[in-house]
């Protein structure tokens, strides 16, 4: 929301391009940053643990990036601020994501995945509320920076992060080669990466221009509040499904059927938004999307932790997985902008998002080592 509003101020006649450029370049930074910082956290021998130093660095650096954005009235400064936010934010994300397989047994990862999903959704909801609470994007960024720093304090106090006693020998060539995980040698990891990539392509296509969809297609008077209300509705539905279906997945010891079903549900949300571009349609789409996404976030996260090639390199391997989260943010603006402007508008965009999500749900069945 803040980047969208800022793009309107900086380039009122070309807001879609500027918004897509800033988010796309920032996502490109995150593609590289997440696996790199994950690998570094795997090798960190700080007395405070492997993950804690990167959580601290990520929070402080991310706050600095948001501070730069708060005063940016040129595209170059927007790019600098957002790239710093993505760089350091991914250092933090890589560290805390790896903490789950570090500490949680497989039989509880569906439930814990549900709590991880809730934290993501509540973070989005709080962030959206902070963005909507201020008329000035400057104050919105400052509020987000303060919240970011405060949010890591409980983890730093109570994480119980395990210290790595002996750092593995560093050989640059081997370190760089480690970022390539062969899909032939580890086919389940390859399918898990591809399906997460496609899920996130569909999600990015569907959500990237939500602010402009409400403003230009649905034509509501206050798109800021509209996005906040939809995010709250969506978040409530995620809260309902994430924990319950994560626990159900643990009890049944099955993951794939839940992920496939969530893809069908999420695709239905895109169809609703394409065919019924009204405020009631947007609400219904948010309900359906939240219900499906809650199941997906909880269960797919558990599935991913079960196909990692090596316990020693969890941070790096999850960082490679997180490329599948970040890369779609690079590709989506390049696809979405011409679709919205020249190739059929928002209905075509949401149908495309639904088709990609359906494909992702089908391909999950190719994973063999997880039920």
mmCIF file of C-alpha atoms in Angstrom:
data_model
loop_
_atom_site.group_PDB
_atom_site.id
_atom_site.type_symbol
_atom_site.label_atom_id
_atom_site.label_comp_id
_atom_site.label_asym_id
_atom_site.label_seq_id
_atom_site.Cartn_x
_atom_site.Cartn_y
_atom_site.Cartn_z
ATOM 1 C CA UNK A 1 0.000 0.000 0.000
ATOM 2 C CA UNK A 2 2.741 2.469 0.906
ATOM 3 C CA UNK A 3 4.726 1.766 -2.257
ATOM 4 C CA UNK A 4 1.565 2.068 -4.340
ATOM 5 C CA UNK A 5 0.661 5.434 -2.794
ATOM 6 C CA UNK A 6 4.241 6.647 -3.065
ATOM 7 C CA UNK A 7 4.367 5.656 -6.745
ATOM 8 C CA UNK A 8 1.290 7.813 -7.384
ATOM 9 C CA UNK A 9 3.051 10.814 -5.811
ATOM 10 C CA UNK A 10 6.401 10.279 -7.521
ATOM 11 C CA UNK A 11 5.010 9.390 -10.975
ATOM 12 C CA UNK A 12 1.264 10.138 -11.116
ATOM 13 C CA UNK A 13 1.017 9.417 -14.835
ATOM 14 C CA UNK A 14 2.994 6.187 -14.748
ATOM 15 C CA UNK A 15 2.290 4.717 -11.318
ATOM 16 C CA UNK A 16 1.971 1.097 -12.509
ATOM 17 C CA UNK A 17 5.405 1.132 -14.128
ATOM 18 C CA UNK A 18 7.176 2.723 -11.147
ATOM 19 C CA UNK A 19 5.430 0.412 -8.682
ATOM 20 C CA UNK A 20 6.321 -2.629 -10.780
ATOM 21 C CA UNK A 21 9.928 -1.472 -11.209
ATOM 22 C CA UNK A 22 10.539 -0.907 -7.493
ATOM 23 C CA UNK A 23 8.878 -4.133 -6.361
ATOM 24 C CA UNK A 24 10.523 -6.132 -9.148
ATOM 25 C CA UNK A 25 14.077 -4.911 -8.481
ATOM 26 C CA UNK A 26 13.575 -5.382 -4.739
ATOM 27 C CA UNK A 27 12.396 -8.923 -5.327
ATOM 28 C CA UNK A 28 15.492 -9.587 -7.462
ATOM 29 C CA UNK A 29 17.631 -8.568 -4.473
ATOM 30 C CA UNK A 30 15.715 -10.957 -2.241
ATOM 31 C CA UNK A 31 16.274 -13.827 -4.708
ATOM 32 C CA UNK A 32 20.000 -13.593 -3.996
ATOM 33 C CA UNK A 33 19.866 -12.443 -0.386
ATOM 34 C CA UNK A 34 17.773 -15.194 1.153
ATOM 35 C CA UNK A 35 19.896 -18.235 0.272
ATOM 36 C CA UNK A 36 23.128 -16.286 0.845
ATOM 37 C CA UNK A 37 22.168 -15.213 4.369
ATOM 38 C CA UNK A 38 20.710 -18.653 5.061
ATOM 39 C CA UNK A 39 24.063 -20.220 4.198
ATOM 40 C CA UNK A 40 25.904 -17.683 6.342
ATOM 41 C CA UNK A 41 23.643 -18.384 9.317
ATOM 42 C CA UNK A 42 24.344 -22.127 8.914
ATOM 43 C CA UNK A 43 28.035 -21.339 9.427
ATOM 44 C CA UNK A 44 27.793 -18.682 12.178
ATOM 45 C CA UNK A 45 29.558 -19.564 15.445
ATOM 46 C CA UNK A 46 28.424 -16.606 17.580
ATOM 47 C CA UNK A 47 28.040 -17.335 21.271
ATOM 48 C CA UNK A 48 24.434 -16.145 20.884
ATOM 49 C CA UNK A 49 23.665 -18.883 18.341
ATOM 50 C CA UNK A 50 23.601 -19.351 14.591
ATOM 51 C CA UNK A 51 20.412 -17.426 13.808
ATOM 52 C CA UNK A 52 20.255 -14.574 16.372
ATOM 53 C CA UNK A 53 22.976 -12.311 14.860
ATOM 54 C CA UNK A 54 21.181 -12.297 11.515
ATOM 55 C CA UNK A 55 17.840 -11.540 13.121
ATOM 56 C CA UNK A 56 19.390 -8.458 14.758
ATOM 57 C CA UNK A 57 21.160 -7.332 11.580
ATOM 58 C CA UNK A 58 18.031 -7.894 9.511
ATOM 59 C CA UNK A 59 15.797 -5.844 11.786
ATOM 60 C CA UNK A 60 18.204 -2.906 12.039
ATOM 61 C CA UNK A 61 19.064 -2.867 8.333
ATOM 62 C CA UNK A 62 15.418 -3.230 7.334
ATOM 63 C CA UNK A 63 14.474 -0.283 9.551
ATOM 64 C CA UNK A 64 17.143 1.822 7.833
ATOM 65 C CA UNK A 65 15.704 0.907 4.434
ATOM 66 C CA UNK A 66 12.229 1.916 5.563
ATOM 67 C CA UNK A 67 13.669 5.172 6.894
ATOM 68 C CA UNK A 68 15.100 5.972 3.460
ATOM 69 C CA UNK A 69 11.736 5.176 1.857
ATOM 70 C CA UNK A 70 9.987 7.522 4.249
ATOM 71 C CA UNK A 71 11.780 10.504 2.728
ATOM 72 C CA UNK A 72 12.002 9.300 -0.880
ATOM 73 C CA UNK A 73 10.476 11.566 -3.522
ATOM 74 C CA UNK A 74 12.433 10.150 -6.454
ATOM 75 C CA UNK A 75 12.430 6.721 -8.072
ATOM 76 C CA UNK A 76 16.152 6.198 -7.346
ATOM 77 C CA UNK A 77 15.654 6.675 -3.596
ATOM 78 C CA UNK A 78 12.610 4.400 -3.639
ATOM 79 C CA UNK A 79 14.765 1.734 -5.265
ATOM 80 C CA UNK A 80 17.553 2.194 -2.709
ATOM 81 C CA UNK A 81 15.238 2.049 0.292
ATOM 82 C CA UNK A 82 13.236 -0.934 -0.907
ATOM 83 C CA UNK A 83 16.338 -2.886 -1.951
ATOM 84 C CA UNK A 84 17.848 -2.361 1.512
ATOM 85 C CA UNK A 85 14.579 -3.501 3.074
ATOM 86 C CA UNK A 86 14.597 -6.640 0.917
ATOM 87 C CA UNK A 87 18.302 -7.314 1.561
ATOM 88 C CA UNK A 88 18.146 -7.131 5.336
ATOM 89 C CA UNK A 89 14.580 -8.390 5.625
ATOM 90 C CA UNK A 90 15.664 -11.591 3.903
ATOM 91 C CA UNK A 91 18.593 -11.976 6.299
ATOM 92 C CA UNK A 92 16.041 -11.983 9.111
ATOM 93 C CA UNK A 93 13.624 -14.246 7.241
ATOM 94 C CA UNK A 94 16.276 -16.819 6.338
ATOM 95 C CA UNK A 95 17.377 -17.083 9.967
ATOM 96 C CA UNK A 96 13.952 -17.461 11.595
ATOM 97 C CA UNK A 97 12.686 -19.868 8.915
ATOM 98 C CA UNK A 98 15.615 -22.213 9.512
ATOM 99 C CA UNK A 99 14.889 -22.163 13.260
ATOM 100 C CA UNK A 100 11.740 -24.275 12.704
ATOM 101 C CA UNK A 101 13.377 -27.460 11.342
ATOM 102 C CA UNK A 102 16.250 -26.805 13.790
ATOM 103 C CA UNK A 103 13.922 -27.136 16.760
ATOM 104 C CA UNK A 104 10.620 -28.823 15.740
ATOM 105 C CA UNK A 105 10.118 -32.591 15.190
ATOM 106 C CA UNK A 106 8.468 -33.705 11.934
ATOM 107 C CA UNK A 107 5.273 -34.897 13.636
ATOM 108 C CA UNK A 108 4.544 -31.363 14.871
ATOM 109 C CA UNK A 109 5.517 -29.342 11.808
ATOM 110 C CA UNK A 110 2.013 -29.086 10.416
ATOM 111 C CA UNK A 111 0.826 -27.454 13.633
ATOM 112 C CA UNK A 112 3.874 -25.225 13.842
ATOM 113 C CA UNK A 113 3.436 -24.388 10.161
ATOM 114 C CA UNK A 114 -0.019 -23.153 11.090
ATOM 115 C CA UNK A 115 1.439 -20.802 13.686
ATOM 116 C CA UNK A 116 4.016 -19.613 11.163
ATOM 117 C CA UNK A 117 1.171 -18.932 8.730
ATOM 118 C CA UNK A 118 -0.704 -16.959 11.374
ATOM 119 C CA UNK A 119 2.371 -14.859 12.102
ATOM 120 C CA UNK A 120 2.715 -14.024 8.401
ATOM 121 C CA UNK A 121 -0.921 -13.038 8.099
ATOM 122 C CA UNK A 122 -0.993 -11.012 11.310
ATOM 123 C CA UNK A 123 2.142 -9.240 10.131
ATOM 124 C CA UNK A 124 0.445 -8.364 6.844
ATOM 125 C CA UNK A 125 -2.650 -7.206 8.710
ATOM 126 C CA UNK A 126 -0.701 -5.017 11.140
ATOM 127 C CA UNK A 127 1.386 -3.614 8.295
ATOM 128 C CA UNK A 128 -1.720 -2.810 6.264
ATOM 129 C CA UNK A 129 -3.292 -1.140 9.304
ATOM 130 C CA UNK A 130 -0.176 0.956 9.851
ATOM 131 C CA UNK A 131 -0.169 1.966 6.185
ATOM 132 C CA UNK A 132 -3.854 2.913 6.264
ATOM 133 C CA UNK A 133 -3.611 4.777 9.575
ATOM 134 C CA UNK A 134 -1.620 7.656 8.117
ATOM 135 C CA UNK A 135 -2.424 9.963 5.227
ATOM 136 C CA UNK A 136 1.326 10.427 4.720
ATOM 137 C CA UNK A 137 3.349 7.510 3.402
ATOM 138 C CA UNK A 138 6.281 9.004 5.349
ATOM 139 C CA UNK A 139 4.632 8.336 8.699
ATOM 140 C CA UNK A 140 3.485 4.917 7.505
ATOM 141 C CA UNK A 141 7.053 3.845 6.760
ATOM 142 C CA UNK A 142 8.308 5.168 10.115
ATOM 143 C CA UNK A 143 5.570 3.228 11.943
ATOM 144 C CA UNK A 144 6.507 0.039 10.067
ATOM 145 C CA UNK A 145 10.196 0.538 10.915
ATOM 146 C CA UNK A 146 9.444 0.891 14.629
ATOM 147 C CA UNK A 147 7.194 -2.166 14.553
ATOM 148 C CA UNK A 148 9.849 -4.195 12.725
ATOM 149 C CA UNK A 149 12.477 -3.540 15.392
ATOM 150 C CA UNK A 150 10.106 -4.216 18.290
ATOM 151 C CA UNK A 151 8.786 -7.427 16.726
ATOM 152 C CA UNK A 152 12.121 -9.255 16.947
ATOM 153 C CA UNK A 153 12.661 -8.557 20.654
ATOM 154 C CA UNK A 154 10.693 -11.606 21.943
ATOM 155 C CA UNK A 155 12.662 -13.910 19.652
ATOM 156 C CA UNK A 156 15.964 -12.476 20.811
ATOM 157 C CA UNK A 157 14.992 -12.945 24.471
ATOM 158 C CA UNK A 158 13.455 -16.433 24.286
ATOM 159 C CA UNK A 159 14.688 -18.237 21.161
ATOM 160 C CA UNK A 160 17.171 -20.563 22.854
ATOM 161 C CA UNK A 161 19.190 -20.521 19.642
ATOM 162 C CA UNK A 162 21.777 -23.318 19.562
ATOM 163 C CA UNK A 163 25.420 -22.341 19.208
ATOM 164 C CA UNK A 164 27.482 -23.929 16.436
ATOM 165 C CA UNK A 165 30.674 -25.112 18.120
ATOM 166 C CA UNK A 166 32.779 -25.867 15.040
ATOM 167 C CA UNK A 167 32.483 -23.974 11.755
ATOM 168 C CA UNK A 168 32.851 -26.152 8.608
ATOM 169 C CA UNK A 169 35.931 -25.458 6.492
ATOM 170 C CA UNK A 170 35.260 -22.724 3.954
ATOM 171 C CA UNK A 171 36.105 -23.420 0.319
ATOM 172 C CA UNK A 172 34.673 -20.745 -1.981
ATOM 173 C CA UNK A 173 34.031 -23.098 -4.879
ATOM 174 C CA UNK A 174 32.210 -25.638 -2.729
ATOM 175 C CA UNK A 175 30.279 -22.841 -0.990
ATOM 176 C CA UNK A 176 28.997 -21.478 -4.304
ATOM 177 C CA UNK A 177 28.266 -24.926 -5.737
ATOM 178 C CA UNK A 178 26.154 -25.671 -2.675
ATOM 179 C CA UNK A 179 23.463 -23.291 -3.882
ATOM 180 C CA UNK A 180 22.703 -25.624 -6.787
ATOM 181 C CA UNK A 181 20.598 -28.535 -5.570
ATOM 182 C CA UNK A 182 20.233 -30.976 -8.432
ATOM 183 C CA UNK A 183 16.599 -31.909 -9.172
ATOM 184 C CA UNK A 184 17.874 -35.200 -10.583
ATOM 185 C CA UNK A 185 19.623 -36.108 -7.343
ATOM 186 C CA UNK A 186 16.890 -34.640 -5.142
ATOM 187 C CA UNK A 187 13.716 -34.822 -7.287
ATOM 188 C CA UNK A 188 11.292 -34.208 -4.405
ATOM 189 C CA UNK A 189 13.129 -31.011 -3.500
ATOM 190 C CA UNK A 190 12.900 -29.984 -7.146
ATOM 191 C CA UNK A 191 9.140 -30.582 -7.338
ATOM 192 C CA UNK A 192 8.623 -28.814 -4.011
ATOM 193 C CA UNK A 193 10.546 -25.806 -5.320
ATOM 194 C CA UNK A 194 8.617 -25.707 -8.596
ATOM 195 C CA UNK A 195 5.193 -26.000 -6.998
ATOM 196 C CA UNK A 196 5.969 -23.281 -4.440
ATOM 197 C CA UNK A 197 7.225 -21.083 -7.280
ATOM 198 C CA UNK A 198 3.984 -21.559 -9.228
ATOM 199 C CA UNK A 199 1.815 -20.990 -6.141
ATOM 200 C CA UNK A 200 3.637 -17.724 -5.542
ATOM 201 C CA UNK A 201 3.389 -16.667 -9.190
ATOM 202 C CA UNK A 202 -0.370 -17.107 -8.946
ATOM 203 C CA UNK A 203 -0.521 -15.272 -5.638
ATOM 204 C CA UNK A 204 1.675 -12.404 -6.888
ATOM 205 C CA UNK A 205 -0.401 -11.980 -10.047
ATOM 206 C CA UNK A 206 -3.562 -11.892 -7.948
ATOM 207 C CA UNK A 207 -2.457 -9.514 -5.202
ATOM 208 C CA UNK A 208 0.139 -7.191 -6.750
ATOM 209 C CA UNK A 209 -2.396 -4.678 -8.088
ATOM 210 C CA UNK A 210 -5.125 -5.126 -5.481
ATOM 211 C CA UNK A 211 -4.987 -1.434 -4.530
ATOM 212 C CA UNK A 212 -5.393 -0.381 -8.168
ATOM 213 C CA UNK A 213 -8.041 -3.082 -8.768
ATOM 214 C CA UNK A 214 -10.198 -1.589 -6.031
ATOM 215 C CA UNK A 215 -9.490 1.938 -7.218
ATOM 216 C CA UNK A 216 -9.857 1.522 -10.998
ATOM 217 C CA UNK A 217 -12.009 -1.598 -11.545
ATOM 218 C CA UNK A 218 -14.256 -1.865 -8.494
ATOM 219 C CA UNK A 219 -14.156 1.955 -8.159
ATOM 220 C CA UNK A 220 -14.604 2.205 -4.408
ATOM 221 C CA UNK A 221 -14.157 5.671 -2.910
ATOM 222 C CA UNK A 222 -11.477 4.724 -0.383
ATOM 223 C CA UNK A 223 -9.149 1.974 -1.698
ATOM 224 C CA UNK A 224 -6.833 2.331 1.348
ATOM 225 C CA UNK A 225 -9.595 1.274 3.714
ATOM 226 C CA UNK A 226 -10.777 -1.279 1.180
ATOM 227 C CA UNK A 227 -7.419 -3.046 1.164
ATOM 228 C CA UNK A 228 -7.344 -2.974 4.968
ATOM 229 C CA UNK A 229 -10.836 -4.476 5.242
ATOM 230 C CA UNK A 230 -10.087 -7.193 2.697
ATOM 231 C CA UNK A 231 -6.812 -8.003 4.453
ATOM 232 C CA UNK A 232 -8.645 -8.308 7.770
ATOM 233 C CA UNK A 233 -11.273 -10.635 6.263
ATOM 234 C CA UNK A 234 -8.618 -12.697 4.519
ATOM 235 C CA UNK A 235 -6.551 -12.868 7.714
ATOM 236 C CA UNK A 236 -9.492 -14.085 9.750
ATOM 237 C CA UNK A 237 -10.062 -16.938 7.310
ATOM 238 C CA UNK A 238 -6.375 -17.875 7.396
ATOM 239 C CA UNK A 239 -6.517 -17.957 11.198
ATOM 240 C CA UNK A 240 -9.440 -20.380 11.071
ATOM 241 C CA UNK A 241 -7.878 -22.831 8.613
ATOM 242 C CA UNK A 242 -4.129 -22.688 9.264
ATOM 243 C CA UNK A 243 -3.942 -24.232 12.740
ATOM 244 C CA UNK A 244 -6.838 -26.653 12.321
ATOM 245 C CA UNK A 245 -5.691 -28.080 8.985
ATOM 246 C CA UNK A 246 -2.042 -28.078 10.076
ATOM 247 C CA UNK A 247 -2.976 -30.280 13.043
ATOM 248 C CA UNK A 248 -5.204 -32.447 10.855
ATOM 249 C CA UNK A 249 -2.290 -32.940 8.467
ATOM 250 C CA UNK A 250 -0.082 -34.009 11.410
ATOM 251 C CA UNK A 251 -2.677 -36.502 12.658
ATOM 252 C CA UNK A 252 -3.102 -38.085 9.228
ATOM 253 C CA UNK A 253 0.627 -37.822 8.415
ATOM 254 C CA UNK A 254 -0.413 -36.543 4.977
ATOM 255 C CA UNK A 255 0.585 -33.298 3.247
ATOM 256 C CA UNK A 256 0.023 -33.446 -0.518
ATOM 257 C CA UNK A 257 -3.754 -33.816 -0.542
ATOM 258 C CA UNK A 258 -4.111 -30.679 1.582
ATOM 259 C CA UNK A 259 -1.794 -28.641 -0.635
ATOM 260 C CA UNK A 260 -3.584 -29.756 -3.812
ATOM 261 C CA UNK A 261 -6.985 -28.933 -2.353
ATOM 262 C CA UNK A 262 -5.773 -25.514 -1.244
ATOM 263 C CA UNK A 263 -4.743 -24.792 -4.839
ATOM 264 C CA UNK A 264 -8.251 -25.476 -6.099
ATOM 265 C CA UNK A 265 -9.759 -23.228 -3.438
ATOM 266 C CA UNK A 266 -7.324 -20.373 -4.119
ATOM 267 C CA UNK A 267 -7.979 -20.645 -7.856
ATOM 268 C CA UNK A 268 -11.703 -20.242 -7.197
ATOM 269 C CA UNK A 269 -10.980 -16.903 -5.530
ATOM 270 C CA UNK A 270 -9.345 -15.614 -8.716
ATOM 271 C CA UNK A 271 -12.376 -16.634 -10.762
ATOM 272 C CA UNK A 272 -14.673 -14.707 -8.415
ATOM 273 C CA UNK A 273 -12.536 -11.559 -8.690
ATOM 274 C CA UNK A 274 -12.444 -11.874 -12.486
ATOM 275 C CA UNK A 275 -16.170 -12.404 -12.996
ATOM 276 C CA UNK A 276 -17.598 -10.233 -10.238
ATOM 277 C CA UNK A 277 -15.582 -6.977 -9.954
ATOM 278 C CA UNK A 278 -17.702 -5.451 -7.212
ATOM 279 C CA UNK A 279 -17.173 -4.812 -3.524
ATOM 280 C CA UNK A 280 -19.256 -7.882 -2.492
ATOM 281 C CA UNK A 281 -17.271 -9.918 -5.033
ATOM 282 C CA UNK A 282 -14.000 -8.692 -3.559
ATOM 283 C CA UNK A 283 -15.175 -9.698 -0.071
ATOM 284 C CA UNK A 284 -16.178 -13.178 -1.265
ATOM 285 C CA UNK A 285 -12.827 -13.529 -3.055
ATOM 286 C CA UNK A 286 -10.977 -12.572 0.135
ATOM 287 C CA UNK A 287 -12.907 -15.189 2.140
ATOM 288 C CA UNK A 288 -12.184 -17.963 -0.349
ATOM 289 C CA UNK A 289 -8.539 -16.968 -0.803
ATOM 290 C CA UNK A 290 -7.946 -16.750 2.956
ATOM 291 C CA UNK A 291 -9.471 -20.178 3.573
ATOM 292 C CA UNK A 292 -7.301 -21.803 0.898
ATOM 293 C CA UNK A 293 -4.138 -19.882 1.689
ATOM 294 C CA UNK A 294 -4.293 -20.781 5.376
ATOM 295 C CA UNK A 295 -4.219 -24.481 4.521
ATOM 296 C CA UNK A 296 -1.464 -23.950 1.953
ATOM 297 C CA UNK A 297 0.814 -21.921 4.244
ATOM 298 C CA UNK A 298 0.595 -24.399 7.108
ATOM 299 C CA UNK A 299 0.851 -27.702 5.281
ATOM 300 C CA UNK A 300 3.198 -26.771 2.442
ATOM 301 C CA UNK A 301 5.684 -25.373 4.944
ATOM 302 C CA UNK A 302 5.654 -28.700 6.785
ATOM 303 C CA UNK A 303 6.079 -30.545 3.481
ATOM 304 C CA UNK A 304 9.072 -28.413 2.503
ATOM 305 C CA UNK A 305 10.922 -29.120 5.750
ATOM 306 C CA UNK A 306 10.591 -32.858 5.012
ATOM 307 C CA UNK A 307 12.326 -32.727 1.615
ATOM 308 C CA UNK A 308 15.445 -30.749 2.612
ATOM 309 C CA UNK A 309 18.595 -32.563 1.434
ATOM 310 C CA UNK A 310 20.759 -31.903 4.531
ATOM 311 C CA UNK A 311 20.165 -31.081 8.197
ATOM 312 C CA UNK A 312 23.510 -29.250 8.302
ATOM 313 C CA UNK A 313 22.484 -26.801 5.549
ATOM 314 C CA UNK A 314 18.888 -26.068 6.472
ATOM 315 C CA UNK A 315 19.296 -22.303 6.333
ATOM 316 C CA UNK A 316 20.845 -22.419 2.867
ATOM 317 C CA UNK A 317 18.395 -25.000 1.518
ATOM 318 C CA UNK A 318 15.371 -23.100 2.832
ATOM 319 C CA UNK A 319 16.930 -20.005 1.304
ATOM 320 C CA UNK A 320 16.946 -21.753 -2.060
ATOM 321 C CA UNK A 321 13.302 -22.632 -1.461
ATOM 322 C CA UNK A 322 12.618 -18.995 -0.638
ATOM 323 C CA UNK A 323 13.819 -18.033 -4.114
ATOM 324 C CA UNK A 324 10.504 -19.572 -5.153
ATOM 325 C CA UNK A 325 8.825 -16.960 -2.935
ATOM 326 C CA UNK A 326 10.890 -14.029 -4.220
ATOM 327 C CA UNK A 327 11.378 -14.719 -7.927
ATOM 328 C CA UNK A 328 7.643 -14.457 -8.698
ATOM 329 C CA UNK A 329 7.760 -10.899 -7.333
ATOM 330 C CA UNK A 330 10.280 -10.148 -10.098
ATOM 331 C CA UNK A 331 8.263 -11.830 -12.830
ATOM 332 C CA UNK A 332 4.758 -10.788 -11.785
ATOM 333 C CA UNK A 333 5.135 -7.050 -12.544
ATOM 334 C CA UNK A 334 6.524 -7.849 -16.004
ATOM 335 C CA UNK A 335 3.479 -10.032 -16.697
ATOM 336 C CA UNK A 336 0.782 -8.116 -14.831
ATOM 337 C CA UNK A 337 1.454 -4.596 -16.166
ATOM 338 C CA UNK A 338 0.944 -5.423 -19.883
ATOM 339 C CA UNK A 339 -2.015 -7.684 -19.083
ATOM 340 C CA UNK A 340 -3.774 -4.926 -17.145
ATOM 341 C CA UNK A 341 -2.986 -2.207 -19.684
ATOM 342 C CA UNK A 342 -3.188 -3.993 -23.053
ATOM 343 C CA UNK A 343 -4.281 -7.648 -22.843
ATOM 344 C CA UNK A 344 -7.718 -7.700 -21.266
ATOM 345 C CA UNK A 345 -7.341 -5.958 -17.927
ATOM 346 C CA UNK A 346 -8.068 -7.343 -14.482
ATOM 347 C CA UNK A 347 -10.382 -10.230 -15.534
ATOM 348 C CA UNK A 348 -7.619 -11.767 -17.671
ATOM 349 C CA UNK A 349 -5.084 -11.180 -14.885
ATOM 350 C CA UNK A 350 -7.177 -13.035 -12.311
ATOM 351 C CA UNK A 351 -8.008 -15.900 -14.673
ATOM 352 C CA UNK A 352 -4.284 -16.270 -15.355
ATOM 353 C CA UNK A 353 -3.548 -16.307 -11.613
ATOM 354 C CA UNK A 354 -6.148 -19.052 -11.133
ATOM 355 C CA UNK A 355 -4.708 -21.204 -13.923
ATOM 356 C CA UNK A 356 -1.172 -21.033 -12.539
ATOM 357 C CA UNK A 357 -2.392 -21.899 -9.035
ATOM 358 C CA UNK A 358 -4.314 -24.917 -10.314
ATOM 359 C CA UNK A 359 -1.197 -26.187 -12.101
ATOM 360 C CA UNK A 360 0.825 -25.862 -8.899
ATOM 361 C CA UNK A 361 -1.704 -27.927 -6.963
ATOM 362 C CA UNK A 362 -1.573 -30.709 -9.549
ATOM 363 C CA UNK A 363 2.228 -30.871 -9.644
ATOM 364 C CA UNK A 364 2.472 -31.357 -5.864
ATOM 365 C CA UNK A 365 1.398 -34.960 -6.482
ATOM 366 C CA UNK A 366 4.785 -35.647 -8.152
ATOM 367 C CA UNK A 367 6.529 -35.553 -4.747
ATOM 368 C CA UNK A 368 7.156 -39.156 -3.683
ATOM 369 C CA UNK A 369 8.853 -39.159 -0.277
ATOM 370 C CA UNK A 370 6.016 -37.361 1.520
ATOM 371 C CA UNK A 371 2.448 -38.642 1.681
#
